[in-house]
Amino acid sequence: MAGELQGKKPAGGSSFGSAGRPLPGPAGGPGGTQPLTGLEARLAALEGKLPAVLQKRSVACALLAVMVLTGVFGIGGAKLRAYRSSTEMLYVMAADRYGVSIVDELDAALSAAQSITDLCAAQLGEEDAGVAAAREAIALRRDGLDGAGPAAAYRANLALQSAIGYLYNAVRHEIDPSDTAGQALQGQWSDFTAHQERITRSGYNEAAAEYNRAAGAFPANLIGALWGAGKVERFG
């Protein structure tokens, strides 16, 4: 009986005991214990301090996976947000390969549109429907210069192009191109169309499309949702 009791292990023991670890005895003989090493003792102490739920291997592995993913998503999120910011800057700064800032070109085109409308109003009067439409389009575009996104600015600029184009065509045959008014009108029209043409050469839309493809792929779409780095608007 004593031999049987010595050969049995206590039920419910942990991975590492506080007194020692199992020590195999001779074949067929009872086992003994030997002191834990320093590392084993520290592991045993740590295991004892963990909440019961974390002492399960599956839960510990899941927690480790979450910690790793959090670190990866944190690094990736910062990079994605920086990528988004640099893409948006192409809309407001002349930093693309063409040296074109859409916002600056819109501003310059608006100034030319104002001059064209003033010159045409001097010929047709402020009550003219074309002049009134141009004034309205200018006001809409001016209100949209600050705080409007690229998509809204694009729509407002299209309305401006249409109104100014109609007004210019209504007056250009009524003014002698050799006199001061005619030359001024032609010069402002050339300026207006030049800025519109430069807008079409901006690389912003291409950069926005490239960023949106990257941000929409996995796992960037999940990272973007966590970091507020979603897709950017196109100018169009």
PDB file of C-alpha atoms in Angstrom:
ATOM      1  CA  MET A   1       0.000   0.000   0.000  1.00  0.00           C
ATOM      2  CA  ALA A   2       2.756   2.464   0.871  1.00  0.00           C
ATOM      3  CA  GLY A   3       4.440   1.784  -2.467  1.00  0.00           C
ATOM      4  CA  GLU A   4       1.172   2.476  -4.334  1.00  0.00           C
ATOM      5  CA  LEU A   5       0.683   5.773  -2.522  1.00  0.00           C
ATOM      6  CA  GLN A   6       4.227   6.878  -3.230  1.00  0.00           C
ATOM      7  CA  GLY A   7       3.821   6.165  -6.934  1.00  0.00           C
ATOM      8  CA  LYS A   8       0.673   8.286  -7.301  1.00  0.00           C
ATOM      9  CA  LYS A   9       0.753  12.013  -8.258  1.00  0.00           C
ATOM     10  CA  PRO A  10      -1.484  14.491  -6.461  1.00  0.00           C
ATOM     11  CA  ALA A  11      -4.617  15.354  -8.447  1.00  0.00           C
ATOM     12  CA  GLY A  12      -5.185  18.918  -9.692  1.00  0.00           C
ATOM     13  CA  GLY A  13      -1.494  19.938  -9.708  1.00  0.00           C
ATOM     14  CA  SER A  14      -0.302  22.825 -11.906  1.00  0.00           C
ATOM     15  CA  SER A  15       2.350  22.696 -14.598  1.00  0.00           C
ATOM     16  CA  PHE A  16       5.053  23.661 -12.107  1.00  0.00           C
ATOM     17  CA  GLY A  17       4.724  22.935  -8.411  1.00  0.00           C
ATOM     18  CA  SER A  18       6.015  25.199  -5.686  1.00  0.00           C
ATOM     19  CA  ALA A  19       7.943  22.348  -4.027  1.00  0.00           C
ATOM     20  CA  GLY A  20       9.547  20.735  -7.043  1.00  0.00           C
ATOM     21  CA  ARG A  21       9.047  18.823 -10.264  1.00  0.00           C
ATOM     22  CA  PRO A  22       8.604  15.080 -10.851  1.00  0.00           C
ATOM     23  CA  LEU A  23      11.844  13.085 -10.743  1.00  0.00           C
ATOM     24  CA  PRO A  24      11.661   9.665 -12.422  1.00  0.00           C
ATOM     25  CA  GLY A  25      12.894   6.806 -10.213  1.00  0.00           C
ATOM     26  CA  PRO A  26      14.359   3.451 -11.206  1.00  0.00           C
ATOM     27  CA  ALA A  27      12.279   1.312 -13.547  1.00  0.00           C
ATOM     28  CA  GLY A  28       9.330  -0.070 -11.628  1.00  0.00           C
ATOM     29  CA  GLY A  29      10.247   2.001  -8.553  1.00  0.00           C
ATOM     30  CA  PRO A  30       8.651   5.075  -6.981  1.00  0.00           C
ATOM     31  CA  GLY A  31       9.380   8.549  -8.336  1.00  0.00           C
ATOM     32  CA  GLY A  32      10.734  11.518  -6.403  1.00  0.00           C
ATOM     33  CA  THR A  33      11.099  15.284  -6.875  1.00  0.00           C
ATOM     34  CA  GLN A  34      13.934  17.674  -7.517  1.00  0.00           C
ATOM     35  CA  PRO A  35      14.017  21.451  -6.955  1.00  0.00           C
ATOM     36  CA  LEU A  36      12.762  23.725  -9.748  1.00  0.00           C
ATOM     37  CA  THR A  37      15.276  25.681 -11.749  1.00  0.00           C
ATOM     38  CA  GLY A  38      15.253  29.465 -11.470  1.00  0.00           C
ATOM     39  CA  LEU A  39      13.352  29.878 -14.769  1.00  0.00           C
ATOM     40  CA  GLU A  40      10.798  27.231 -13.865  1.00  0.00           C
ATOM     41  CA  ALA A  41      10.225  28.852 -10.487  1.00  0.00           C
ATOM     42  CA  ARG A  42       9.596  32.247 -12.093  1.00  0.00           C
ATOM     43  CA  LEU A  43       7.206  30.705 -14.618  1.00  0.00           C
ATOM     44  CA  ALA A  44       5.354  28.928 -11.851  1.00  0.00           C
ATOM     45  CA  ALA A  45       5.036  32.171  -9.897  1.00  0.00           C
ATOM     46  CA  LEU A  46       3.773  34.021 -12.987  1.00  0.00           C
ATOM     47  CA  GLU A  47       1.285  31.285 -13.755  1.00  0.00           C
ATOM     48  CA  GLY A  48      -0.096  31.547 -10.274  1.00  0.00           C
ATOM     49  CA  LYS A  49      -0.693  35.294 -10.635  1.00  0.00           C
ATOM     50  CA  LEU A  50      -2.587  35.056 -13.941  1.00  0.00           C
ATOM     51  CA  PRO A  51      -6.399  35.099 -13.913  1.00  0.00           C
ATOM     52  CA  ALA A  52      -7.795  31.612 -14.295  1.00  0.00           C
ATOM     53  CA  VAL A  53      -9.078  32.278 -17.806  1.00  0.00           C
ATOM     54  CA  LEU A  54      -5.591  33.251 -19.039  1.00  0.00           C
ATOM     55  CA  GLN A  55      -4.050  30.069 -17.701  1.00  0.00           C
ATOM     56  CA  LYS A  56      -5.677  28.215 -20.610  1.00  0.00           C
ATOM     57  CA  ARG A  57      -3.326  27.840 -23.573  1.00  0.00           C
ATOM     58  CA  SER A  58      -5.996  28.642 -26.201  1.00  0.00           C
ATOM     59  CA  VAL A  59      -6.947  31.916 -24.521  1.00  0.00           C
ATOM     60  CA  ALA A  60      -3.294  32.925 -24.092  1.00  0.00           C
ATOM     61  CA  CYS A  61      -2.610  32.262 -27.800  1.00  0.00           C
ATOM     62  CA  ALA A  62      -5.631  34.298 -28.824  1.00  0.00           C
ATOM     63  CA  LEU A  63      -4.489  37.176 -26.624  1.00  0.00           C
ATOM     64  CA  LEU A  64      -1.022  37.058 -28.188  1.00  0.00           C
ATOM     65  CA  ALA A  65      -2.543  37.145 -31.674  1.00  0.00           C
ATOM     66  CA  VAL A  66      -4.604  40.201 -30.771  1.00  0.00           C
ATOM     67  CA  MET A  67      -1.512  41.959 -29.407  1.00  0.00           C
ATOM     68  CA  VAL A  68       0.452  41.215 -32.598  1.00  0.00           C
ATOM     69  CA  LEU A  69      -2.367  42.392 -34.863  1.00  0.00           C
ATOM     70  CA  THR A  70      -2.762  45.547 -32.815  1.00  0.00           C
ATOM     71  CA  GLY A  71       0.902  46.346 -33.314  1.00  0.00           C
ATOM     72  CA  VAL A  72       0.778  45.644 -37.049  1.00  0.00           C
ATOM     73  CA  PHE A  73      -2.426  47.614 -37.564  1.00  0.00           C
ATOM     74  CA  GLY A  74      -1.009  50.502 -35.554  1.00  0.00           C
ATOM     75  CA  ILE A  75       2.060  50.780 -37.755  1.00  0.00           C
ATOM     76  CA  GLY A  76       0.047  50.220 -40.932  1.00  0.00           C
ATOM     77  CA  GLY A  77      -2.604  52.703 -39.840  1.00  0.00           C
ATOM     78  CA  ALA A  78      -0.087  55.485 -39.334  1.00  0.00           C
ATOM     79  CA  LYS A  79       1.412  54.870 -42.775  1.00  0.00           C
ATOM     80  CA  LEU A  80      -2.013  54.715 -44.435  1.00  0.00           C
ATOM     81  CA  ARG A  81      -3.119  57.960 -42.827  1.00  0.00           C
ATOM     82  CA  ALA A  82       0.113  59.649 -43.954  1.00  0.00           C
ATOM     83  CA  TYR A  83      -0.468  58.319 -47.489  1.00  0.00           C
ATOM     84  CA  ARG A  84      -3.995  59.730 -47.473  1.00  0.00           C
ATOM     85  CA  SER A  85      -2.777  63.113 -46.243  1.00  0.00           C
ATOM     86  CA  SER A  86      -0.083  63.349 -48.929  1.00  0.00           C
ATOM     87  CA  THR A  87      -2.659  62.485 -51.603  1.00  0.00           C
ATOM     88  CA  GLU A  88      -5.077  65.162 -50.403  1.00  0.00           C
ATOM     89  CA  MET A  89      -2.286  67.735 -50.443  1.00  0.00           C
ATOM     90  CA  LEU A  90      -1.995  67.320 -54.220  1.00  0.00           C
ATOM     91  CA  TYR A  91      -5.396  69.001 -54.487  1.00  0.00           C
ATOM     92  CA  VAL A  92      -4.308  72.150 -52.676  1.00  0.00           C
ATOM     93  CA  MET A  93      -0.590  72.353 -53.446  1.00  0.00           C
ATOM     94  CA  ALA A  94       1.390  72.379 -56.693  1.00  0.00           C
ATOM     95  CA  ALA A  95       3.363  69.323 -55.636  1.00  0.00           C
ATOM     96  CA  ASP A  96       2.515  66.920 -58.445  1.00  0.00           C
ATOM     97  CA  ARG A  97       4.704  66.322 -61.482  1.00  0.00           C
ATOM     98  CA  TYR A  98       2.846  68.998 -63.464  1.00  0.00           C
ATOM     99  CA  GLY A  99       3.209  71.651 -60.791  1.00  0.00           C
ATOM    100  CA  VAL A 100      -0.562  72.230 -60.740  1.00  0.00           C
ATOM    101  CA  SER A 101      -2.662  73.062 -57.681  1.00  0.00           C
ATOM    102  CA  ILE A 102      -6.329  72.585 -58.502  1.00  0.00           C
ATOM    103  CA  VAL A 103      -7.401  75.017 -55.786  1.00  0.00           C
ATOM    104  CA  ASP A 104      -5.051  77.735 -57.062  1.00  0.00           C
ATOM    105  CA  GLU A 105      -6.192  77.244 -60.669  1.00  0.00           C
ATOM    106  CA  LEU A 106      -9.848  77.383 -59.625  1.00  0.00           C
ATOM    107  CA  ASP A 107      -9.159  80.615 -57.764  1.00  0.00           C
ATOM    108  CA  ALA A 108      -7.431  82.179 -60.782  1.00  0.00           C
ATOM    109  CA  ALA A 109     -10.188  81.027 -63.142  1.00  0.00           C
ATOM    110  CA  LEU A 110     -12.770  82.573 -60.839  1.00  0.00           C
ATOM    111  CA  SER A 111     -10.990  85.918 -60.983  1.00  0.00           C
ATOM    112  CA  ALA A 112     -10.968  85.816 -64.785  1.00  0.00           C
ATOM    113  CA  ALA A 113     -14.659  84.865 -64.810  1.00  0.00           C
ATOM    114  CA  GLN A 114     -15.470  87.895 -62.679  1.00  0.00           C
ATOM    115  CA  SER A 115     -13.655  90.191 -65.147  1.00  0.00           C
ATOM    116  CA  ILE A 116     -15.418  88.613 -68.141  1.00  0.00           C
ATOM    117  CA  THR A 117     -18.797  89.089 -66.484  1.00  0.00           C
ATOM    118  CA  ASP A 118     -18.057  92.731 -65.678  1.00  0.00           C
ATOM    119  CA  LEU A 119     -17.018  93.436 -69.279  1.00  0.00           C
ATOM    120  CA  CYS A 120     -20.086  91.701 -70.662  1.00  0.00           C
ATOM    121  CA  ALA A 121     -22.399  93.455 -68.211  1.00  0.00           C
ATOM    122  CA  ALA A 122     -21.082  96.782 -69.491  1.00  0.00           C
ATOM    123  CA  GLN A 123     -22.366  95.801 -72.938  1.00  0.00           C
ATOM    124  CA  LEU A 124     -25.583  93.943 -72.051  1.00  0.00           C
ATOM    125  CA  GLY A 125     -26.612  95.417 -68.698  1.00  0.00           C
ATOM    126  CA  GLU A 126     -26.976  93.747 -65.343  1.00  0.00           C
ATOM    127  CA  GLU A 127     -30.570  92.748 -66.153  1.00  0.00           C
ATOM    128  CA  ASP A 128     -29.436  90.444 -68.951  1.00  0.00           C
ATOM    129  CA  ALA A 129     -30.235  86.785 -68.228  1.00  0.00           C
ATOM    130  CA  GLY A 130     -26.758  85.652 -69.225  1.00  0.00           C
ATOM    131  CA  VAL A 131     -25.113  88.175 -66.920  1.00  0.00           C
ATOM    132  CA  ALA A 132     -27.393  87.156 -64.041  1.00  0.00           C
ATOM    133  CA  ALA A 133     -26.585  83.469 -64.600  1.00  0.00           C
ATOM    134  CA  ALA A 134     -22.862  84.241 -64.622  1.00  0.00           C
ATOM    135  CA  ARG A 135     -23.147  86.224 -61.396  1.00  0.00           C
ATOM    136  CA  GLU A 136     -24.958  83.330 -59.766  1.00  0.00           C
ATOM    137  CA  ALA A 137     -22.362  80.803 -60.943  1.00  0.00           C
ATOM    138  CA  ILE A 138     -19.561  83.037 -59.634  1.00  0.00           C
ATOM    139  CA  ALA A 139     -21.250  83.309 -56.235  1.00  0.00           C
ATOM    140  CA  LEU A 140     -21.731  79.541 -56.112  1.00  0.00           C
ATOM    141  CA  ARG A 141     -18.096  78.926 -56.991  1.00  0.00           C
ATOM    142  CA  ARG A 142     -16.817  81.527 -54.514  1.00  0.00           C
ATOM    143  CA  ASP A 143     -18.861  80.032 -51.694  1.00  0.00           C
ATOM    144  CA  GLY A 144     -17.431  76.633 -52.543  1.00  0.00           C
ATOM    145  CA  LEU A 145     -13.791  77.729 -52.563  1.00  0.00           C
ATOM    146  CA  ASP A 146     -13.363  77.324 -48.802  1.00  0.00           C
ATOM    147  CA  GLY A 147     -14.302  74.087 -47.121  1.00  0.00           C
ATOM    148  CA  ALA A 148     -15.790  72.313 -50.137  1.00  0.00           C
ATOM    149  CA  GLY A 149     -14.479  68.925 -51.138  1.00  0.00           C
ATOM    150  CA  PRO A 150     -13.087  68.173 -54.596  1.00  0.00           C
ATOM    151  CA  ALA A 151     -16.342  66.648 -55.873  1.00  0.00           C
ATOM    152  CA  ALA A 152     -18.453  69.703 -54.948  1.00  0.00           C
ATOM    153  CA  ALA A 153     -15.828  72.089 -56.302  1.00  0.00           C
ATOM    154  CA  TYR A 154     -15.816  70.189 -59.592  1.00  0.00           C
ATOM    155  CA  ARG A 155     -19.590  70.553 -60.003  1.00  0.00           C
ATOM    156  CA  ALA A 156     -19.490  74.260 -59.155  1.00  0.00           C
ATOM    157  CA  ASN A 157     -16.672  74.804 -61.646  1.00  0.00           C
ATOM    158  CA  LEU A 158     -18.642  73.051 -64.391  1.00  0.00           C
ATOM    159  CA  ALA A 159     -21.554  75.430 -63.776  1.00  0.00           C
ATOM    160  CA  LEU A 160     -19.146  78.360 -63.944  1.00  0.00           C
ATOM    161  CA  GLN A 161     -17.625  77.154 -67.229  1.00  0.00           C
ATOM    162  CA  SER A 162     -21.062  76.816 -68.782  1.00  0.00           C
ATOM    163  CA  ALA A 163     -22.301  80.249 -67.662  1.00  0.00           C
ATOM    164  CA  ILE A 164     -19.123  82.126 -68.638  1.00  0.00           C
ATOM    165  CA  GLY A 165     -18.881  80.331 -71.985  1.00  0.00           C
ATOM    166  CA  TYR A 166     -22.455  81.269 -72.847  1.00  0.00           C
ATOM    167  CA  LEU A 167     -21.909  84.899 -71.835  1.00  0.00           C
ATOM    168  CA  TYR A 168     -18.659  85.243 -73.759  1.00  0.00           C
ATOM    169  CA  ASN A 169     -20.182  83.857 -76.959  1.00  0.00           C
ATOM    170  CA  ALA A 170     -23.131  86.227 -76.601  1.00  0.00           C
ATOM    171  CA  VAL A 171     -20.886  89.302 -76.458  1.00  0.00           C
ATOM    172  CA  ARG A 172     -17.713  88.574 -78.412  1.00  0.00           C
ATOM    173  CA  HIS A 173     -19.307  89.413 -81.755  1.00  0.00           C
ATOM    174  CA  GLU A 174     -20.763  92.630 -80.347  1.00  0.00           C
ATOM    175  CA  ILE A 175     -17.395  94.089 -79.341  1.00  0.00           C
ATOM    176  CA  ASP A 176     -14.714  95.294 -81.730  1.00  0.00           C
ATOM    177  CA  PRO A 177     -11.706  93.042 -81.026  1.00  0.00           C
ATOM    178  CA  SER A 178      -9.349  95.919 -81.848  1.00  0.00           C
ATOM    179  CA  ASP A 179     -10.617  98.333 -79.202  1.00  0.00           C
ATOM    180  CA  THR A 180      -9.771  98.289 -75.509  1.00  0.00           C
ATOM    181  CA  ALA A 181     -12.933  96.494 -74.378  1.00  0.00           C
ATOM    182  CA  GLY A 182     -12.589  93.829 -77.052  1.00  0.00           C
ATOM    183  CA  GLN A 183      -8.939  93.192 -76.249  1.00  0.00           C
ATOM    184  CA  ALA A 184      -9.670  93.035 -72.529  1.00  0.00           C
ATOM    185  CA  LEU A 185     -12.490  90.546 -73.061  1.00  0.00           C
ATOM    186  CA  GLN A 186     -10.348  88.339 -75.285  1.00  0.00           C
ATOM    187  CA  GLY A 187      -7.465  88.454 -72.824  1.00  0.00           C
ATOM    188  CA  GLN A 188      -9.638  87.463 -69.873  1.00  0.00           C
ATOM    189  CA  TRP A 189     -11.251  84.663 -71.857  1.00  0.00           C
ATOM    190  CA  SER A 190      -7.834  83.289 -72.817  1.00  0.00           C
ATOM    191  CA  ASP A 191      -6.813  83.467 -69.162  1.00  0.00           C
ATOM    192  CA  PHE A 192      -9.996  81.691 -68.035  1.00  0.00           C
ATOM    193  CA  THR A 193      -9.618  78.831 -70.502  1.00  0.00           C
ATOM    194  CA  ALA A 194      -5.896  78.471 -69.769  1.00  0.00           C
ATOM    195  CA  HIS A 195      -6.586  77.860 -66.084  1.00  0.00           C
ATOM    196  CA  GLN A 196      -9.317  75.360 -66.926  1.00  0.00           C
ATOM    197  CA  GLU A 197      -6.919  73.512 -69.211  1.00  0.00           C
ATOM    198  CA  ARG A 198      -4.255  73.399 -66.495  1.00  0.00           C
ATOM    199  CA  ILE A 199      -6.773  71.852 -64.118  1.00  0.00           C
ATOM    200  CA  THR A 200      -7.207  68.927 -66.532  1.00  0.00           C
ATOM    201  CA  ARG A 201      -3.428  68.323 -66.417  1.00  0.00           C
ATOM    202  CA  SER A 202      -3.328  67.978 -62.652  1.00  0.00           C
ATOM    203  CA  GLY A 203      -2.193  64.576 -61.431  1.00  0.00           C
ATOM    204  CA  TYR A 204      -4.565  64.655 -58.462  1.00  0.00           C
ATOM    205  CA  ASN A 205      -7.217  62.301 -59.853  1.00  0.00           C
ATOM    206  CA  GLU A 206      -4.627  59.700 -60.804  1.00  0.00           C
ATOM    207  CA  ALA A 207      -3.069  59.888 -57.346  1.00  0.00           C
ATOM    208  CA  ALA A 208      -6.506  59.673 -55.705  1.00  0.00           C
ATOM    209  CA  ALA A 209      -7.422  56.605 -57.762  1.00  0.00           C
ATOM    210  CA  GLU A 210      -4.150  54.896 -56.848  1.00  0.00           C
ATOM    211  CA  TYR A 211      -4.631  55.645 -53.158  1.00  0.00           C
ATOM    212  CA  ASN A 212      -8.269  54.471 -53.215  1.00  0.00           C
ATOM    213  CA  ARG A 213      -7.249  51.160 -54.767  1.00  0.00           C
ATOM    214  CA  ALA A 214      -4.678  50.630 -52.029  1.00  0.00           C
ATOM    215  CA  ALA A 215      -7.037  51.746 -49.244  1.00  0.00           C
ATOM    216  CA  GLY A 216      -9.840  49.514 -50.502  1.00  0.00           C
ATOM    217  CA  ALA A 217      -7.800  46.300 -50.445  1.00  0.00           C
ATOM    218  CA  PHE A 218      -7.540  43.962 -47.443  1.00  0.00           C
ATOM    219  CA  PRO A 219      -6.308  44.581 -44.780  1.00  0.00           C
ATOM    220  CA  ALA A 220      -5.988  48.306 -45.584  1.00  0.00           C
ATOM    221  CA  ASN A 221      -9.780  48.662 -45.619  1.00  0.00           C
ATOM    222  CA  LEU A 222      -9.941  47.436 -42.017  1.00  0.00           C
ATOM    223  CA  ILE A 223      -6.969  49.551 -40.973  1.00  0.00           C
ATOM    224  CA  GLY A 224      -8.490  52.618 -42.629  1.00  0.00           C
ATOM    225  CA  ALA A 225     -11.743  52.150 -40.730  1.00  0.00           C
ATOM    226  CA  LEU A 226      -9.848  52.103 -37.435  1.00  0.00           C
ATOM    227  CA  TRP A 227      -7.580  55.045 -38.260  1.00  0.00           C
ATOM    228  CA  GLY A 228     -10.013  57.272 -40.142  1.00  0.00           C
ATOM    229  CA  ALA A 229      -8.090  56.815 -43.381  1.00  0.00           C
ATOM    230  CA  GLY A 230     -10.875  56.048 -45.821  1.00  0.00           C
ATOM    231  CA  LYS A 231     -11.065  56.864 -49.503  1.00  0.00           C
ATOM    232  CA  VAL A 232     -10.476  60.376 -50.822  1.00  0.00           C
ATOM    233  CA  GLU A 233     -12.762  62.335 -53.153  1.00  0.00           C
ATOM    234  CA  ARG A 234     -11.932  62.698 -56.803  1.00  0.00           C
ATOM    235  CA  PHE A 235     -12.162  66.020 -58.607  1.00  0.00           C
ATOM    236  CA  GLY A 236     -14.857  64.767 -60.892  1.00  0.00           C
TER     237      GLY A 236
END
